PDB file of C-alpha atoms in Angstrom:
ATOM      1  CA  UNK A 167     -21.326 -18.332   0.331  1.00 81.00           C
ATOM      2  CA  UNK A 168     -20.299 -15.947  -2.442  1.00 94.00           C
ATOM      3  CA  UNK A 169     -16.553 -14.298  -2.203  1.00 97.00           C
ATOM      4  CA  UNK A 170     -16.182 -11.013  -3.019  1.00 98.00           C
ATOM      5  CA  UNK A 171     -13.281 -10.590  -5.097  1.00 98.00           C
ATOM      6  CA  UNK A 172     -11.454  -7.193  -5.170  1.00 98.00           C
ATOM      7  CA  UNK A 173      -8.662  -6.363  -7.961  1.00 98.00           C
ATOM      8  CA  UNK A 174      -6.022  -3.789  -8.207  1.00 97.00           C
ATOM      9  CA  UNK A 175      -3.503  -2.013 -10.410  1.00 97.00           C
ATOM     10  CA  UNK A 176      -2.378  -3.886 -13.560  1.00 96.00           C
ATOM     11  CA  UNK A 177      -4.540  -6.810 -12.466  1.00 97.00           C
ATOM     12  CA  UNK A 178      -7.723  -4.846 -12.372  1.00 97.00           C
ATOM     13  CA  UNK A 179      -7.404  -3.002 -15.636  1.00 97.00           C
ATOM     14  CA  UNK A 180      -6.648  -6.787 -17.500  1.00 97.00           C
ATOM     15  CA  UNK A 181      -9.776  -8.112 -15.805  1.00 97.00           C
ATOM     16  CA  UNK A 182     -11.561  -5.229 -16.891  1.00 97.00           C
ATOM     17  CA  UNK A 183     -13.437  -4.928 -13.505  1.00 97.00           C
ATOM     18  CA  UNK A 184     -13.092  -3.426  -9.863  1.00 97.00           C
ATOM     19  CA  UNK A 185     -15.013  -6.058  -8.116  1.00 97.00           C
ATOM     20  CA  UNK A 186     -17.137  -9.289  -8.533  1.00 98.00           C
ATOM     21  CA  UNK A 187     -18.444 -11.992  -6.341  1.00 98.00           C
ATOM     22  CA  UNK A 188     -17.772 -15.090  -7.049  1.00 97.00           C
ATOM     23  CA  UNK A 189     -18.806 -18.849  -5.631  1.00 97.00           C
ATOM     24  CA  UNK A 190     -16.092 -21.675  -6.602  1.00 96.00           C
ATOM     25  CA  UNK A 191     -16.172 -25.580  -6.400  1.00 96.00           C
ATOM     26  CA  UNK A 192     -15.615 -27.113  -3.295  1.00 94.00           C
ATOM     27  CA  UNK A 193     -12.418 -28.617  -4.753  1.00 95.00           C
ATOM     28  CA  UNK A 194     -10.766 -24.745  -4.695  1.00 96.00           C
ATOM     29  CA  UNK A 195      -9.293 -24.491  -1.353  1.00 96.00           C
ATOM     30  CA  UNK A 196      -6.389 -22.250  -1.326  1.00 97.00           C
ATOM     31  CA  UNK A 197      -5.995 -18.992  -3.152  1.00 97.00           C
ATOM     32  CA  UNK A 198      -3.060 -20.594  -5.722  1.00 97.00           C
ATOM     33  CA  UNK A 199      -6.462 -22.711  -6.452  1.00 97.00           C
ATOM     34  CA  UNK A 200      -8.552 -20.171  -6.632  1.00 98.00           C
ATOM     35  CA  UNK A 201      -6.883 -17.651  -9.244  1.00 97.00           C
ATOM     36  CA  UNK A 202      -6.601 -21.062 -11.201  1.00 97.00           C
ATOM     37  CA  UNK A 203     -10.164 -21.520 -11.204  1.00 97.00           C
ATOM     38  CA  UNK A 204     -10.621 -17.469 -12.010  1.00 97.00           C
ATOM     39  CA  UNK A 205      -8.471 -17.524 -15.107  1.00 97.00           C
ATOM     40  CA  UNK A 206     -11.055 -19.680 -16.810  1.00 96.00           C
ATOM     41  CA  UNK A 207     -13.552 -16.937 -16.342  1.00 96.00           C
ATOM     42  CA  UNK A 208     -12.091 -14.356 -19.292  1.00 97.00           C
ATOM     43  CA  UNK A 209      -9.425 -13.571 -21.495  1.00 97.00           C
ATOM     44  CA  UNK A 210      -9.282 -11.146 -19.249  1.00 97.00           C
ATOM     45  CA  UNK A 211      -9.015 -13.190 -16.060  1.00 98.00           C
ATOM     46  CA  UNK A 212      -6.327 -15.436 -18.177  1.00 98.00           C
ATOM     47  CA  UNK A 213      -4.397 -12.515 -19.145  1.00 97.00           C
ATOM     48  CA  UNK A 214      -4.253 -11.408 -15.531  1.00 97.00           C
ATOM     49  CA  UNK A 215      -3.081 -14.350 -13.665  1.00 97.00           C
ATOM     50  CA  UNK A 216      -1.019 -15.692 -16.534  1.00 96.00           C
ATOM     51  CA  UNK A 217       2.314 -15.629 -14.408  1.00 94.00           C
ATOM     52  CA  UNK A 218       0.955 -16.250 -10.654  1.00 93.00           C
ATOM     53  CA  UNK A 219       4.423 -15.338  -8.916  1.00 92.00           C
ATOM     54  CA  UNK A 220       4.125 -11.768 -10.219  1.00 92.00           C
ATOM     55  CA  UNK A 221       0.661 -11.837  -8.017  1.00 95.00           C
ATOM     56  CA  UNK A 222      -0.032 -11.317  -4.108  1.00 94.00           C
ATOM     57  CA  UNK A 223      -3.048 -11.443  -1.971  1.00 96.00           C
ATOM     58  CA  UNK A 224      -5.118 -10.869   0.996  1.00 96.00           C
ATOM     59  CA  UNK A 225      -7.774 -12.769   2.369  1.00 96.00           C
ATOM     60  CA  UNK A 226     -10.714 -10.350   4.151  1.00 96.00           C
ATOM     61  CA  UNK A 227      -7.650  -7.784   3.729  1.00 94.00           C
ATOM     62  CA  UNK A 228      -4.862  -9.750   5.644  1.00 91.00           C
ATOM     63  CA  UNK A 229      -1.616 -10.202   3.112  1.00 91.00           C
ATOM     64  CA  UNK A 230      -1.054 -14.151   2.791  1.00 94.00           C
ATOM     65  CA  UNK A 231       0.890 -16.273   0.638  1.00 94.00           C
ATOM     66  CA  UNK A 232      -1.010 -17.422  -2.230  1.00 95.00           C
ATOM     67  CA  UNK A 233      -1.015 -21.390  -0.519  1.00 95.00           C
ATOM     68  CA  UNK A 234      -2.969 -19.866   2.259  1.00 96.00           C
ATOM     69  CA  UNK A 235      -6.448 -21.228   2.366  1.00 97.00           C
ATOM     70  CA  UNK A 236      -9.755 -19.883   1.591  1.00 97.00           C
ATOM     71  CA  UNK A 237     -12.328 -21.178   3.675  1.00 94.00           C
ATOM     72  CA  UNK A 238     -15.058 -19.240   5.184  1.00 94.00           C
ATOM     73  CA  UNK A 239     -13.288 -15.765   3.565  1.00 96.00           C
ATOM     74  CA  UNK A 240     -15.659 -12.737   2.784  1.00 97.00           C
ATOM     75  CA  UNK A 241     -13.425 -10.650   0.678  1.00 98.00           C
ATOM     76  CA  UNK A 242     -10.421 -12.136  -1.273  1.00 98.00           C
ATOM     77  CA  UNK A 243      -8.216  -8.940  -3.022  1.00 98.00           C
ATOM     78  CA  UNK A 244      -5.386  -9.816  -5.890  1.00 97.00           C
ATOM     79  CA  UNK A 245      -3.201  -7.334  -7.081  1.00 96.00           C
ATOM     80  CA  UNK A 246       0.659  -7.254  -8.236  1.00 95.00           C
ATOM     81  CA  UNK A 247       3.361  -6.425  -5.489  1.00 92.00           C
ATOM     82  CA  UNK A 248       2.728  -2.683  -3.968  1.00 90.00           C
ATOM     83  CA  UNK A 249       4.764  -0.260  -4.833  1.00 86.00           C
ATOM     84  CA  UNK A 250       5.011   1.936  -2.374  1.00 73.00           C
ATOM     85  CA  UNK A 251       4.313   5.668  -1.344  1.00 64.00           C
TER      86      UNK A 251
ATOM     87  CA  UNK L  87      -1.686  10.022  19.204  1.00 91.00           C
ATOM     88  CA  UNK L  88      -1.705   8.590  16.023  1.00 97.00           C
ATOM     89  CA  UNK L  89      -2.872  10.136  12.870  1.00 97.00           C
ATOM     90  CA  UNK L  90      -3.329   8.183   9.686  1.00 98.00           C
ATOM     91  CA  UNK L  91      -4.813   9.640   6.783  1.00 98.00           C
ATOM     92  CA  UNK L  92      -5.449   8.460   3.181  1.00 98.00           C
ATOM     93  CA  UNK L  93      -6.997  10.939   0.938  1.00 97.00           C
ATOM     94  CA  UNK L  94      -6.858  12.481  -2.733  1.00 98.00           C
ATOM     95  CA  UNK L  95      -6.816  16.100  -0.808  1.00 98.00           C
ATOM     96  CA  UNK L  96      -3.647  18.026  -1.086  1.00 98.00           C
ATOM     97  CA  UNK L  97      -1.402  17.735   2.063  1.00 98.00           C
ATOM     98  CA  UNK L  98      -1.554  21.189   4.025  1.00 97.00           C
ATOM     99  CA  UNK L  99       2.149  20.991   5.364  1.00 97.00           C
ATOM    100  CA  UNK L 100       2.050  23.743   7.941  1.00 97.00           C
ATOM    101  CA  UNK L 101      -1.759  22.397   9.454  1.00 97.00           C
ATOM    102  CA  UNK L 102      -0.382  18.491  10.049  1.00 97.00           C
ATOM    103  CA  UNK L 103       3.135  19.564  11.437  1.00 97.00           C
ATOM    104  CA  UNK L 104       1.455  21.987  13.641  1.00 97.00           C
ATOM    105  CA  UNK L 105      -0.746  19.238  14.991  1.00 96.00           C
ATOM    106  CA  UNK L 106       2.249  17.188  15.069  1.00 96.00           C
ATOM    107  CA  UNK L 107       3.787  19.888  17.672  1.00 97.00           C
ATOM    108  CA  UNK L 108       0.260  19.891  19.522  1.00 95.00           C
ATOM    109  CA  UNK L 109       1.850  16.821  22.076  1.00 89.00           C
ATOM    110  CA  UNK L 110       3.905  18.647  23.657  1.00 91.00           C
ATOM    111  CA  UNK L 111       7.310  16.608  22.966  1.00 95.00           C
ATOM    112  CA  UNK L 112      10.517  17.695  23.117  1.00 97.00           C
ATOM    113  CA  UNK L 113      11.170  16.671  19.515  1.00 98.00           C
ATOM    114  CA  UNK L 114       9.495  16.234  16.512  1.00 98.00           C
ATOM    115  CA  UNK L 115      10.833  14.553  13.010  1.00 98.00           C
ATOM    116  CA  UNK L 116       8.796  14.841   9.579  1.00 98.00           C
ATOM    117  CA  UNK L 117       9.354  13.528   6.628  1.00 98.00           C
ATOM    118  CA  UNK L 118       7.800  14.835   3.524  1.00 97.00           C
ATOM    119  CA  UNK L 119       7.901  12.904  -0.120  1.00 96.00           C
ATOM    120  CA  UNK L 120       7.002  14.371  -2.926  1.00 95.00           C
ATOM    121  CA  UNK L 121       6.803  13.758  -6.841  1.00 94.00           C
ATOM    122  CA  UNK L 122       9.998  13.779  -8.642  1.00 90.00           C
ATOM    123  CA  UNK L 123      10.001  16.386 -11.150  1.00 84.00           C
ATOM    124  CA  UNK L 124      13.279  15.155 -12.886  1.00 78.00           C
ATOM    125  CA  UNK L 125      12.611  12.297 -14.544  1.00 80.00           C
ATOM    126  CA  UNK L 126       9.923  13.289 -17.473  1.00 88.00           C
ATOM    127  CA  UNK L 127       6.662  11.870 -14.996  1.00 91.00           C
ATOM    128  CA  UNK L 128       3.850  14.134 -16.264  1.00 94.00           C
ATOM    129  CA  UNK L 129       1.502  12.642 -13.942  1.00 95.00           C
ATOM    130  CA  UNK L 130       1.971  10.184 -10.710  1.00 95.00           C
ATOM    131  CA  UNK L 131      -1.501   8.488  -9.914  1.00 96.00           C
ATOM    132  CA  UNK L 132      -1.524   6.229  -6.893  1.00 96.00           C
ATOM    133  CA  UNK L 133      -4.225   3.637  -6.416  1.00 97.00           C
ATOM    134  CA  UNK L 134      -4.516   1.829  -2.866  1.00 97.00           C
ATOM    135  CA  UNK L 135      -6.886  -1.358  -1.399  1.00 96.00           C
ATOM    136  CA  UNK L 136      -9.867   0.968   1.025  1.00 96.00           C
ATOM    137  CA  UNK L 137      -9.523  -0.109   4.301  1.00 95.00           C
ATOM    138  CA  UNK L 138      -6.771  -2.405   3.816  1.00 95.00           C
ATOM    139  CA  UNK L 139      -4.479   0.880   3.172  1.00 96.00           C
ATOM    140  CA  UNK L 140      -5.495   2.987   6.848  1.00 97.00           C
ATOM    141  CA  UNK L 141      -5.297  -0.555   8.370  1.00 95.00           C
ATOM    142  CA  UNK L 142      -1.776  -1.166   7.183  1.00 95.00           C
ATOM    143  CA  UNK L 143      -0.677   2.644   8.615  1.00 97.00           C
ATOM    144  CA  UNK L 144      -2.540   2.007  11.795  1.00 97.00           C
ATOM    145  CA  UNK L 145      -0.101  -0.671  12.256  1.00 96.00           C
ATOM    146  CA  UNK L 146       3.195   0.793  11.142  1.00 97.00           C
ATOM    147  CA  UNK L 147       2.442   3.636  13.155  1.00 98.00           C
ATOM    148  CA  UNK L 148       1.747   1.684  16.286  1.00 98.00           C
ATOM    149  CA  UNK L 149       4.548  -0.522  15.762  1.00 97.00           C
ATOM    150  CA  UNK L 150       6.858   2.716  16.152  1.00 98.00           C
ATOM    151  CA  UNK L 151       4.788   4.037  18.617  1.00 97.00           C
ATOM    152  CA  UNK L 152       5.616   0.852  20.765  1.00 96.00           C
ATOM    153  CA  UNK L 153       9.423   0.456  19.765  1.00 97.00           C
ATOM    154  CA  UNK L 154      10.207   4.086  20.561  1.00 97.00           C
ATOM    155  CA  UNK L 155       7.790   5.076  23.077  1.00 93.00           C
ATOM    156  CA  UNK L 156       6.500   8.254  20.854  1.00 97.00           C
ATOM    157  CA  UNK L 157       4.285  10.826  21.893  1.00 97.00           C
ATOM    158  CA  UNK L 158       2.277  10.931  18.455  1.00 97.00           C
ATOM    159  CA  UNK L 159       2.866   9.423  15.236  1.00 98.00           C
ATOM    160  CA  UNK L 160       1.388  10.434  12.028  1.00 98.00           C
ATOM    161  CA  UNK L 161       0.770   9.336   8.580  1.00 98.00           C
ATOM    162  CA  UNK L 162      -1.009  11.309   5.848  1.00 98.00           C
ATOM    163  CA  UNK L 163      -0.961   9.767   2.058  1.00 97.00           C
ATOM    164  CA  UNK L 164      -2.273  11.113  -0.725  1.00 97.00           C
ATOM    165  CA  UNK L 165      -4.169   8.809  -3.448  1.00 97.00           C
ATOM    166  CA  UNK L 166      -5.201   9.902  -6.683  1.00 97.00           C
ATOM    167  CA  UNK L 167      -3.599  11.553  -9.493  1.00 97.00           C
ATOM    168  CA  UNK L 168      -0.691  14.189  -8.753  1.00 96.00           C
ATOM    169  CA  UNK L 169       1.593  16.381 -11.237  1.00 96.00           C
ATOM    170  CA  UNK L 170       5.671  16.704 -10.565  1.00 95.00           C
ATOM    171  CA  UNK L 171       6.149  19.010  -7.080  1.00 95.00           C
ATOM    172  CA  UNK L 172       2.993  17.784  -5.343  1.00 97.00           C
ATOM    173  CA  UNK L 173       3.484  16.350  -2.019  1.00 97.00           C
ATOM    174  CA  UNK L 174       2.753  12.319  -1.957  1.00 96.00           C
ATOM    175  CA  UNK L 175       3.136  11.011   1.756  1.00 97.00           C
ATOM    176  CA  UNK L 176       3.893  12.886   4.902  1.00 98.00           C
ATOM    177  CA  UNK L 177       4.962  11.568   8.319  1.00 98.00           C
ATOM    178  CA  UNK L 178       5.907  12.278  11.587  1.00 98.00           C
ATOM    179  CA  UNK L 179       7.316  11.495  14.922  1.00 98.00           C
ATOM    180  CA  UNK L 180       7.361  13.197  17.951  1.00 98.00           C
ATOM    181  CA  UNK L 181       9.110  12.059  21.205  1.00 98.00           C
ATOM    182  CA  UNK L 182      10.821  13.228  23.947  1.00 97.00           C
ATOM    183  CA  UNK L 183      14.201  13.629  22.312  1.00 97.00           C
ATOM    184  CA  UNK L 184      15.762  14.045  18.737  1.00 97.00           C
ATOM    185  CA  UNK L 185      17.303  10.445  18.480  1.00 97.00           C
ATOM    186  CA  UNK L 186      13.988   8.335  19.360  1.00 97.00           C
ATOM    187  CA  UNK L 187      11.901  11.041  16.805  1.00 98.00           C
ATOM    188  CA  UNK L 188      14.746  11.058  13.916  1.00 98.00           C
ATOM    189  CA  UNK L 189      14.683   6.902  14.155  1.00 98.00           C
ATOM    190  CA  UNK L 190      11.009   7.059  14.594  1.00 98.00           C
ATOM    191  CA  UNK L 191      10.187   8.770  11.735  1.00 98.00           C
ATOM    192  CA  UNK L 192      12.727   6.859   9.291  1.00 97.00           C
ATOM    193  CA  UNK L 193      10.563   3.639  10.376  1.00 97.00           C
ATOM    194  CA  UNK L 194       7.885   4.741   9.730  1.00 97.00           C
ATOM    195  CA  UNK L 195       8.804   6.158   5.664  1.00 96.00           C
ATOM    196  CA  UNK L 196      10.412   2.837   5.056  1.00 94.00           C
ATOM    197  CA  UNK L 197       7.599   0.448   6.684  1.00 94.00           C
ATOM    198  CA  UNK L 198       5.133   2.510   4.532  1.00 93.00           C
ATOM    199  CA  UNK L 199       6.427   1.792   1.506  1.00 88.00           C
ATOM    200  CA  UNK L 200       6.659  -1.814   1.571  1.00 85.00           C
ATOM    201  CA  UNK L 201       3.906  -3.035   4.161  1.00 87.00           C
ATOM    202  CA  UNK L 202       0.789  -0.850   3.076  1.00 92.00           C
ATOM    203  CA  UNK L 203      -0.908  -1.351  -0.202  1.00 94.00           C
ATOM    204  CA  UNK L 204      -0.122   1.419  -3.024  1.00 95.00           C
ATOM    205  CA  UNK L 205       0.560   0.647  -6.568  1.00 95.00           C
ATOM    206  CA  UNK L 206       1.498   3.331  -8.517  1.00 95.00           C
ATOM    207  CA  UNK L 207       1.591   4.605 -12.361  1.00 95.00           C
ATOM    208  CA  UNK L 208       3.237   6.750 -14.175  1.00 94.00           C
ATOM    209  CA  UNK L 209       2.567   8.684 -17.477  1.00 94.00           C
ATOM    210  CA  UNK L 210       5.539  10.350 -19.626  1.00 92.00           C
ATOM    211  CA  UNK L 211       4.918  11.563 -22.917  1.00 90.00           C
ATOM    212  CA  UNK L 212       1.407  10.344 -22.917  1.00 89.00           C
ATOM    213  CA  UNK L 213       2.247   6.822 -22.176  1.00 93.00           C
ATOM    214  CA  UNK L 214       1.277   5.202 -18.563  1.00 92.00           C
ATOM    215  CA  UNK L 215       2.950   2.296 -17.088  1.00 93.00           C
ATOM    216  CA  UNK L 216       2.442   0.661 -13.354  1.00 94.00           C
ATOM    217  CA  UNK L 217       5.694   0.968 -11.170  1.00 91.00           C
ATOM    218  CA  UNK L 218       7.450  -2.268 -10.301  1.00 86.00           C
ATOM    219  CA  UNK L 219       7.902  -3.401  -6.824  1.00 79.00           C
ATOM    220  CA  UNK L 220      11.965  -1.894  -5.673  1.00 75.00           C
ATOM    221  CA  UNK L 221      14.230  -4.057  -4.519  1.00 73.00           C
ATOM    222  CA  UNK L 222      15.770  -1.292  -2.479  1.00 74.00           C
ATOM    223  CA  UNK L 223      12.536  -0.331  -0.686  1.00 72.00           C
ATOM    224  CA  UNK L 224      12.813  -4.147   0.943  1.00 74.00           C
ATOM    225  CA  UNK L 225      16.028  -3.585   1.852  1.00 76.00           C
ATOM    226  CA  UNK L 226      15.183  -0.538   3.391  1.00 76.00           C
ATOM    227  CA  UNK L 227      12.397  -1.621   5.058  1.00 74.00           C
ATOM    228  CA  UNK L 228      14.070  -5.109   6.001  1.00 77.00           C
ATOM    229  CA  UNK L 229      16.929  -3.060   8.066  1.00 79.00           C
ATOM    230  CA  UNK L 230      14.526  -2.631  10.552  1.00 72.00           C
ATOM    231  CA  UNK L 231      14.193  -6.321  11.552  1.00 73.00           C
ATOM    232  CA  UNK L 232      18.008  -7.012  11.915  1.00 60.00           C
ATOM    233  CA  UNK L 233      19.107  -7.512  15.306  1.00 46.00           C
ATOM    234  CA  UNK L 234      19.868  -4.384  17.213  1.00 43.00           C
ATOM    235  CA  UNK L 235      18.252  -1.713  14.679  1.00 41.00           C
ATOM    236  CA  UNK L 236      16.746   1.220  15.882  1.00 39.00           C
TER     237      UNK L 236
END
């Protein structure tokens, strides 16, 4: 099943787009893996997750560490750290 | 009880701390933050994750309304773009007494800021650059997990 992938910030302007779905290999299985496998999509996508500890996640919109796994997950979001209100 | 809004409308002060009152506590704390106007910003424009953002508020604001037993807690953000002066984020706390709505409403400002997703970015002189992540905002936020805080 497709994952809909949701960008913010920084991360979303380098990519160039809000949203996209996506379907990786069965060998992706974590998010780590899966911004990996993203970054060979664009310069744009490469750009973005050049430096992966300046990145954080959430997988269908809880905040997890990017080792958490990705199976089964509807919406996947990347952004940089939030900066508050 | 609680009130969480996100929304690119300007916040109407006098309407959300009058609804704040509407409980009938004792006491009620607000906080209101606004955009600096000293530091050559132009424009402040906050971007935040749908869904994600009123989820993240829900919990803050339940978390303080279980650790201080509060008669209403509220969060309104603005999102968007906003010039120096305009209000950002409002909050409140109301509860029987000043000590549980003061506390209350200090938990709630600094659990905001590092638990919910915002990014923001500024523009000065034309140029516009995304806000990094504080160091002091953790800390701030962090105090609230040490033993015996609050």
């Amino acid at each position: 099943m497709p994952i809909h992938m949701l960008y913010f910030a920084w991360v979303r302007e380098r990519i160039g787009v809000t949203e996209e779905r996506v379907t990786p290999p069965d060998d992706v299985r974590d998010v780590a893996g899966l911004i990996a496998w993203l970054a060979g999509r664009s310069d744009g996508h490469a750009e973005a997750f050049a430096e992966p500890a300046r990145l954080r996640a959430a997988v269908d919109q809880d905040f997890v560490a990017l080792d958490a796994p990705i199976a089964g997950a509807r919406e996947i979001a990347v952004f940089p750290p939030v900066t508050g209100g | 009880m609680i009130r969480i809004v996100v929304s690119p409308a300007p916040i109407d002060l006098p309407s959300e701390i009058a609804a704040a009152e509407a409980g009938g506590a004792g006491a009620v704390a607000t906080f209101t933050g606004l955009v600096r106007a000293d530091d050559g910003v132009d424009c402040l424009e906050l971007e935040h994750y749908p869904g994600a953002t009123e989820a993240a508020l829900t919990r803050v604001a339940e978390q303080a309304v279980e650790r201080w037993s509060l008669q209403g807690a509220t969060i309104v953000h603005r999102v968007g773009p906003m010039r120096p002066g305009e209000r950002i984020v409002f909050v409140a706390a109301a509860a029987p007494h000043r000590g549980d709505a003061l506390a209350a409403c200090a938990y709630l400002i600094d659990r905001l800021k590092t638990d919910a997703p915002f990014w923001k970015r500024e523009t000065r002189g034309g140029t516009a650059s995304w806000v990094e992540a504080r160091e002091s905002d953790t800390a701030a936020a962090a105090r609230w997990s040490a033993t015996g805080a609050g």
